[in-house]
């Protein structure tokens, strides 16, 4: 898909304006965002810099424009983020590269040392399908599949508006293992170990990774599927990291965020149907949020309240609370059951879904 760089700048400025209308003190001062260019990582970086005035270092894997070929959206987002930060004298340094690699870890460490600063917040927000483990030279590819049995459900083609059944065959054991390698917590643990050993983590550092739970209807493909296994590993890694950081009183958390239209979620079967109905229901109730509102609330109402961080019984931060309200879930599941190609435009926020998807590329409409 093409990209409208000017549109991306416009949307970024809108998010910055939102963050600046929620300026706060008592937050982080030097923040590392891994996966900083789009989605939840970008929104976390915007809140860090423009609500709390933090200096940020960002890492992402985006393509620069070259020989008549446009760059990827995140490239333009990074450029605009740096320009807006500079205008306000807020330090922002971005590295393009493979966050899984040792070279990128060393580059970030060298940057912190050059700046003479220690990270007090590290956000791990990578979403990708591929990882090469340099220690073994092996490459892994993640898949979005159920485990053990095929999964059949209704799915929405949000471009054509067609609602049709899909069946997805279960993953092989190899695919399930590969998905945990790519989207689990191993690399998050590697990052925190490298940063700690290099002495670039501040006393009391917080580190965060993002997860998703969602409704029972998506469990076979999400929470109980290959990606769910990876998220379970990520969530368990938080405890391991907190233990490893005990000498500097560091804490690792997984925050469970709301389902949103991002590059990652658009490709998960069934999820566009669920999200477009969820948006309709939440907008009717006035509780809908986008990435920036979610991250602003995560920082101001969970992480930096001045008191302990509220967590669920499994130690996770829940900022998906409004999505998971029982009345919202009941209404969404009732509508999903009755969704057809004929009624989808009236029972779901198809327009809102499309608008958010186009906005990822900088477009308002086609
Ligand atoms: P996204 O695709 O918008 O962003 C992914 C980021 O990772 C981008 O900045 C990209 O450049 C970067 N990246 C990918 N591979 C990389 C690599 N090898 N090296 C460096 N950077 C790399 O994704 P998102 O939806 O914001 O997801 C971020 C996290 O939030 C994921 O853990 C996801 O599971 C979680 N989450 C997403 C949703 C949702 O609905 N989208 C909901 C809850 C939680």
Coordinates of C-alpha atoms and ligand atoms in Angstrom, one line a residue:
X1 CA 0.0 0.0 0.0
X2 CA 1.2 3.6 -0.7
X3 CA 2.0 6.0 2.0
X4 CA 1.0 9.6 2.5
X5 CA 3.9 11.1 4.5
X6 CA 2.1 14.4 5.0
X7 CA -0.9 12.6 6.4
X8 CA 1.3 10.7 8.8
X9 CA 2.8 13.9 10.0
X10 CA -0.7 15.3 10.5
X11 CA -1.8 12.3 12.6
X12 CA 1.3 12.3 14.6
X13 CA 0.9 16.0 15.4
X14 CA -2.7 15.3 16.5
X15 CA -1.4 12.6 18.9
X16 CA 1.3 14.9 20.2
X17 CA -1.4 17.6 20.8
X18 CA -3.3 15.0 22.8
X19 CA -0.2 14.2 24.9
X20 CA 0.5 17.8 25.4
X21 CA -3.0 18.5 26.7
X22 CA -2.2 15.9 29.4
X23 CA 1.1 17.3 30.6
X24 CA 2.3 15.7 33.8
X25 CA 5.2 15.5 36.2
X26 CA 6.6 12.6 38.2
X27 CA 7.1 10.3 35.2
X28 CA 10.1 8.9 33.4
X29 CA 13.0 11.0 32.3
X30 CA 15.0 8.7 30.0
X31 CA 13.0 6.2 28.0
X32 CA 14.0 3.4 25.6
X33 CA 11.2 2.3 23.2
X34 CA 11.8 -0.9 21.3
X35 CA 9.3 -0.9 18.4
X36 CA 8.9 2.9 18.5
X37 CA 7.7 3.7 15.0
X38 CA 4.0 2.7 15.0
X39 CA 1.1 1.4 17.2
X40 CA 1.5 1.1 20.9
X41 CA 5.3 1.8 20.9
X42 CA 4.9 5.1 19.1
X43 CA 2.1 6.1 21.4
X44 CA 4.2 5.2 24.4
X45 CA 7.1 7.3 23.1
X46 CA 4.8 10.3 22.4
X47 CA 3.4 10.2 25.9
X48 CA 6.9 9.8 27.4
X49 CA 8.2 12.8 25.5
X50 CA 5.3 15.2 25.2
X51 CA 3.3 14.5 28.4
X52 CA 6.3 13.9 30.7
X53 CA 9.1 15.7 28.8
X54 CA 11.3 12.6 28.8
X55 CA 14.3 12.1 26.5
X56 CA 13.7 9.1 24.4
X57 CA 15.8 6.5 22.4
X58 CA 13.7 4.6 19.9
X59 CA 14.5 1.5 17.9
X60 CA 12.4 0.2 15.0
X61 CA 12.8 -1.8 11.8
X62 CA 11.5 0.4 8.9
X63 CA 12.5 1.0 5.3
X64 CA 13.9 4.3 4.1
X65 CA 12.6 5.7 0.8
X66 CA 14.9 4.8 -2.1
X67 CA 15.0 5.0 -5.9
X68 CA 11.4 6.2 -6.4
X69 CA 10.2 3.7 -3.7
X70 CA 8.5 5.1 -0.7
X71 CA 9.6 4.3 2.8
X72 CA 7.4 2.4 5.3
X73 CA 5.0 4.5 7.4
X74 CA 7.1 4.1 10.5
X75 CA 10.1 5.7 8.8
X76 CA 8.1 8.9 8.3
X77 CA 6.6 8.7 11.8
X78 CA 10.2 8.5 13.3
X79 CA 11.3 11.5 11.2
X80 CA 8.4 13.6 12.3
X81 CA 8.7 12.5 15.9
X82 CA 12.3 13.7 16.0
X83 CA 11.5 17.0 14.3
X84 CA 8.6 17.8 16.7
X85 CA 10.8 16.8 19.7
X86 CA 13.6 19.0 18.5
X87 CA 11.3 22.0 18.2
X88 CA 10.5 21.7 21.9
X89 CA 14.1 20.9 22.9
X90 CA 13.3 17.4 23.9
X91 CA 16.0 14.9 23.1
X92 CA 15.0 12.1 20.7
X93 CA 17.4 9.6 19.1
X94 CA 16.2 6.9 16.8
X95 CA 18.0 3.8 15.5
X96 CA 16.7 1.8 12.5
X97 CA 17.8 -1.8 12.8
X98 CA 17.0 -5.3 14.0
X99 CA 16.3 -5.1 17.7
X100 CA 17.0 -8.8 18.0
X101 CA 20.6 -8.3 17.1
X102 CA 23.5 -7.8 19.5
X103 CA 24.7 -4.9 17.3
X104 CA 21.6 -2.8 17.9
X105 CA 21.7 -3.6 21.7
X106 CA 25.3 -2.3 21.7
X107 CA 24.4 0.8 19.7
X108 CA 21.7 1.7 22.3
X109 CA 24.1 1.1 25.2
X110 CA 26.7 3.3 23.5
X111 CA 24.1 6.0 23.0
X112 CA 23.1 5.9 26.7
X113 CA 26.8 6.1 27.7
X114 CA 27.4 9.0 25.3
X115 CA 24.4 10.8 26.8
X116 CA 25.6 10.0 30.3
X117 CA 22.1 8.8 31.2
X118 CA 20.4 5.7 32.6
X119 CA 17.1 4.4 31.4
X120 CA 14.3 4.7 34.0
X121 CA 11.7 3.2 31.6
X122 CA 12.2 0.5 28.9
X123 CA 9.3 -0.4 26.7
X124 CA 9.3 -3.6 24.6
X125 CA 6.7 -3.2 21.9
X126 CA 8.0 -5.3 19.0
X127 CA 5.5 -6.9 16.7
X128 CA 7.0 -9.0 13.9
X129 CA 6.8 -12.3 12.1
X130 CA 10.5 -13.0 11.9
X131 CA 13.6 -13.3 14.1
X132 CA 17.0 -14.6 13.6
X133 CA 18.7 -15.8 16.8
X134 CA 22.3 -14.8 16.3
X135 CA 23.6 -17.3 18.9
X136 CA 22.5 -20.2 16.7
X137 CA 22.1 -18.5 13.4
X138 CA 18.6 -20.0 13.2
X139 CA 15.7 -18.0 11.8
X140 CA 12.2 -18.3 13.1
X141 CA 8.8 -17.3 11.6
X142 CA 5.8 -16.8 13.8
X143 CA 2.3 -17.9 12.7
X144 CA -1.2 -17.0 13.8
X145 CA -2.8 -20.4 14.1
X146 CA -4.8 -22.4 16.6
X147 CA -3.2 -25.3 18.5
X148 CA -4.2 -28.9 18.2
X149 CA -7.5 -28.5 16.3
X150 CA -8.8 -26.5 13.3
X151 CA -10.6 -23.3 14.2
X152 CA -13.7 -22.2 12.3
X153 CA -15.3 -18.8 12.7
X154 CA -16.8 -15.9 10.9
X155 CA -14.3 -13.5 9.5
X156 CA -14.7 -10.0 8.0
X157 CA -12.9 -8.8 4.9
X158 CA -12.8 -5.1 6.0
X159 CA -12.0 -3.9 2.4
X160 CA -15.0 -5.6 0.7
X161 CA -17.3 -5.8 3.8
X162 CA -17.8 -9.5 3.2
X163 CA -18.5 -11.7 6.2
X164 CA -17.6 -15.3 5.6
X165 CA -16.6 -18.4 7.4
X166 CA -12.9 -19.2 7.6
X167 CA -11.2 -22.3 8.9
X168 CA -7.6 -22.3 10.0
X169 CA -5.6 -25.4 10.3
X170 CA -3.7 -26.0 13.6
X171 CA 0.0 -25.1 13.9
X172 CA 2.6 -27.8 13.9
X173 CA 4.7 -28.0 17.0
X174 CA 7.6 -26.5 15.1
X175 CA 5.4 -23.4 14.2
X176 CA 4.3 -23.1 17.8
X177 CA 7.8 -23.1 19.1
X178 CA 8.9 -20.6 16.4
X179 CA 6.1 -18.2 17.4
X180 CA 7.3 -18.3 21.0
X181 CA 10.8 -17.6 19.9
X182 CA 9.7 -14.5 17.9
X183 CA 6.9 -13.0 20.1
X184 CA 7.8 -14.5 23.5
X185 CA 9.9 -12.9 26.2
X186 CA 13.4 -14.3 25.4
X187 CA 14.6 -11.1 23.6
X188 CA 13.0 -8.9 26.2
X189 CA 15.1 -10.7 28.8
X190 CA 18.2 -10.4 26.6
X191 CA 17.7 -6.7 26.3
X192 CA 17.3 -6.2 30.1
X193 CA 20.3 -8.4 30.8
X194 CA 22.5 -6.5 28.3
X195 CA 21.3 -3.1 29.6
X196 CA 21.8 -4.1 33.2
X197 CA 25.3 -5.5 32.6
X198 CA 26.3 -2.3 30.8
X199 CA 25.1 -0.2 33.8
X200 CA 22.7 1.9 31.8
X201 CA 19.6 1.1 33.9
X202 CA 18.5 3.5 36.6
X203 CA 17.8 2.5 40.2
X204 CA 14.1 1.6 40.3
X205 CA 13.8 1.1 36.5
X206 CA 10.5 0.0 35.1
X207 CA 10.2 -2.2 32.0
X208 CA 7.0 -2.9 30.2
X209 CA 5.9 -5.3 27.4
X210 CA 2.5 -5.4 25.9
X211 CA 0.0 -8.2 25.7
X212 CA -3.6 -9.0 24.7
X213 CA -6.3 -11.3 26.1
X214 CA -9.6 -10.4 24.4
X215 CA -12.9 -12.3 24.3
X216 CA -13.5 -16.1 24.5
X217 CA -14.6 -16.2 20.8
X218 CA -11.0 -15.3 19.7
X219 CA -9.3 -17.6 22.3
X220 CA -8.7 -20.5 19.8
X221 CA -6.8 -18.2 17.4
X222 CA -5.4 -15.8 19.9
X223 CA -5.1 -16.5 23.6
X224 CA -5.0 -20.3 23.2
X225 CA -3.3 -20.3 19.9
X226 CA 0.3 -19.9 18.9
X227 CA 0.4 -16.2 19.7
X228 CA -1.2 -16.9 23.1
X229 CA 1.6 -19.3 23.9
X230 CA 4.1 -16.5 23.0
X231 CA 2.2 -14.0 25.2
X232 CA 2.2 -16.5 28.1
X233 CA 6.0 -16.7 27.7
X234 CA 6.2 -12.9 27.6
X235 CA 4.1 -12.6 30.8
X236 CA 6.2 -15.2 32.6
X237 CA 9.4 -13.4 31.6
X238 CA 8.2 -10.3 33.6
X239 CA 8.8 -12.2 36.8
X240 CA 12.2 -13.5 35.7
X241 CA 13.2 -9.9 34.8
X242 CA 11.9 -8.4 38.1
X243 CA 14.1 -11.0 39.9
X244 CA 17.1 -10.3 37.8
X245 CA 16.7 -6.5 38.5
X246 CA 16.2 -6.9 42.2
X247 CA 19.7 -5.3 43.0
X248 CA 18.5 -2.1 41.4
X249 CA 14.9 -2.5 42.6
X250 CA 13.7 -2.7 39.0
X251 CA 10.2 -4.0 38.1
X252 CA 9.0 -5.6 34.9
X253 CA 5.3 -5.5 33.9
X254 CA 3.2 -6.8 31.1
X255 CA 0.4 -4.4 30.3
X256 CA -2.7 -6.0 28.7
X257 CA -3.9 -3.4 26.1
X258 CA -7.1 -2.9 24.2
X259 CA -7.6 -4.4 20.7
X260 CA -6.9 -1.7 18.1
X261 CA -6.4 -1.4 14.4
X262 CA -2.6 -1.7 13.9
X263 CA -0.5 -3.4 11.3
X264 CA -0.2 -6.4 13.6
X265 CA -3.9 -6.9 14.5
X266 CA -5.3 -6.4 11.0
X267 CA -3.8 -9.7 9.9
X268 CA -5.3 -11.9 12.6
X269 CA -8.3 -13.8 11.3
X270 CA -11.6 -13.0 13.1
X271 CA -10.0 -10.0 14.8
X272 CA -11.2 -7.3 12.3
X273 CA -14.8 -8.6 12.8
X274 CA -14.5 -8.4 16.5
X275 CA -12.8 -5.0 16.5
X276 CA -15.2 -3.3 14.1
X277 CA -18.2 -4.5 16.3
X278 CA -16.3 -3.6 19.5
X279 CA -15.6 0.0 18.2
X280 CA -19.3 0.5 17.5
X281 CA -20.3 -0.7 20.9
X282 CA -17.6 1.3 22.7
X283 CA -18.2 4.5 20.7
X284 CA -22.0 4.2 21.6
X285 CA -21.0 4.1 25.3
X286 CA -18.4 6.9 24.9
X287 CA -15.6 4.5 26.1
X288 CA -13.7 4.1 22.9
X289 CA -9.9 4.8 23.0
X290 CA -7.1 4.8 20.4
X291 CA -3.4 4.0 21.0
X292 CA -2.6 7.4 22.4
X293 CA -5.5 7.5 24.9
X294 CA -4.6 4.0 26.0
X295 CA -1.0 4.9 26.6
X296 CA -1.8 8.2 28.3
X297 CA -4.1 6.3 30.7
X298 CA -1.5 3.6 31.2
X299 CA 1.1 6.1 32.3
X300 CA -1.1 8.4 34.4
X301 CA -3.5 5.9 36.0
X302 CA -1.4 2.9 36.3
X303 CA 2.4 3.5 36.2
X304 CA 3.0 7.0 37.6
X305 CA 0.2 7.6 40.2
X306 CA 2.7 8.0 43.0
X307 CA 1.3 4.8 44.6
X308 CA 1.7 1.1 43.8
X309 CA 1.0 -0.1 40.3
X310 CA -2.4 -1.8 40.3
X311 CA -2.2 -5.4 38.8
X312 CA -4.6 -8.3 38.3
X313 CA -4.2 -11.7 40.1
X314 CA -1.6 -12.7 37.6
X315 CA 0.5 -9.6 38.1
X316 CA -0.5 -7.9 34.8
X317 CA -1.5 -4.3 34.4
X318 CA -5.0 -4.1 32.8
X319 CA -5.7 -1.2 30.5
X320 CA -8.1 -3.3 28.5
X321 CA -10.6 -2.8 31.4
X322 CA -13.1 -0.8 29.3
X323 CA -13.0 -3.3 26.4
X324 CA -13.5 -6.2 28.8
X325 CA -16.5 -4.7 30.7
X326 CA -19.1 -7.5 30.8
X327 CA -21.9 -5.4 29.2
X328 CA -19.6 -4.5 26.3
X329 CA -18.5 -8.1 25.8
X330 CA -22.1 -9.4 26.0
X331 CA -23.3 -6.9 23.4
X332 CA -20.3 -7.6 21.1
X333 CA -20.7 -11.3 21.2
X334 CA -24.5 -11.1 20.5
X335 CA -23.7 -8.9 17.5
X336 CA -20.9 -11.2 16.2
X337 CA -23.3 -14.1 16.3
X338 CA -25.7 -12.3 14.0
X339 CA -23.2 -10.6 11.7
X340 CA -23.7 -11.1 8.0
X341 CA -22.4 -9.4 4.8
X342 CA -25.9 -7.8 4.6
X343 CA -26.0 -6.3 8.1
X344 CA -22.3 -5.7 8.9
X345 CA -22.4 -2.0 7.9
X346 CA -25.1 -1.2 10.4
X347 CA -24.0 -3.4 13.3
X348 CA -20.3 -2.7 13.1
X349 CA -18.1 0.4 12.8
X350 CA -16.8 -0.7 9.4
X351 CA -16.1 2.9 8.4
X352 CA -14.1 3.5 11.7
X353 CA -12.1 0.3 11.1
X354 CA -11.3 1.3 7.5
X355 CA -10.5 4.9 8.6
X356 CA -8.0 3.7 11.3
X357 CA -6.4 1.2 8.8
X358 CA -5.9 3.9 6.2
X359 CA -4.6 6.3 8.8
X360 CA -1.8 3.8 9.5
X361 CA -0.6 4.8 6.0
X362 CA -1.3 8.5 6.4
X363 CA -4.6 8.5 4.4
X364 CA -7.9 10.0 5.4
X365 CA -9.9 8.2 2.7
X366 CA -9.1 6.5 -0.6
Ligands
LIG1 P1 3.0 -2.4 15.2 O1 3.1 -3.3 14.1 O2 2.2 -1.2 15.1 O3 4.4 -2.0 15.8 C1 5.5 -2.9 15.8 C2 6.8 -2.2 16.0 O4 7.9 -3.1 16.1 C3 7.2 -1.2 14.9 O5 7.8 -0.1 15.4 C4 8.3 -2.0 14.1 O6 9.2 -1.2 13.3 C5 9.0 -2.7 15.2 N1 9.7 -3.9 14.8 C6 9.3 -5.0 14.2 N2 10.3 -5.9 14.0 C7 11.4 -5.3 14.5 C8 12.8 -5.6 14.6 N3 13.2 -6.8 14.2 N4 13.7 -4.7 15.1 C9 13.2 -3.5 15.6 N5 11.9 -3.1 15.5 C10 11.1 -4.0 15.0 O7 2.4 -3.3 16.4 P2 1.5 -3.0 17.7 O8 0.1 -3.5 17.4 O9 1.7 -1.7 18.2 O10 2.0 -4.1 18.7 C11 3.0 -3.8 19.7 C12 2.8 -4.7 20.9 O11 1.5 -4.5 21.4 C13 2.8 -6.2 20.5 O12 3.4 -6.9 21.6 C14 1.3 -6.6 20.4 O13 1.0 -7.9 20.6 C15 0.8 -5.7 21.6 N6 -0.7 -5.5 21.5 C16 -1.3 -5.1 20.4 C17 -2.7 -4.9 20.3 C18 -3.4 -4.5 19.1 O14 -4.6 -4.6 19.1 N7 -2.7 -4.0 18.1 C19 -3.4 -5.1 21.5 C20 -2.8 -5.4 22.7 C21 -1.4 -5.6 22.7

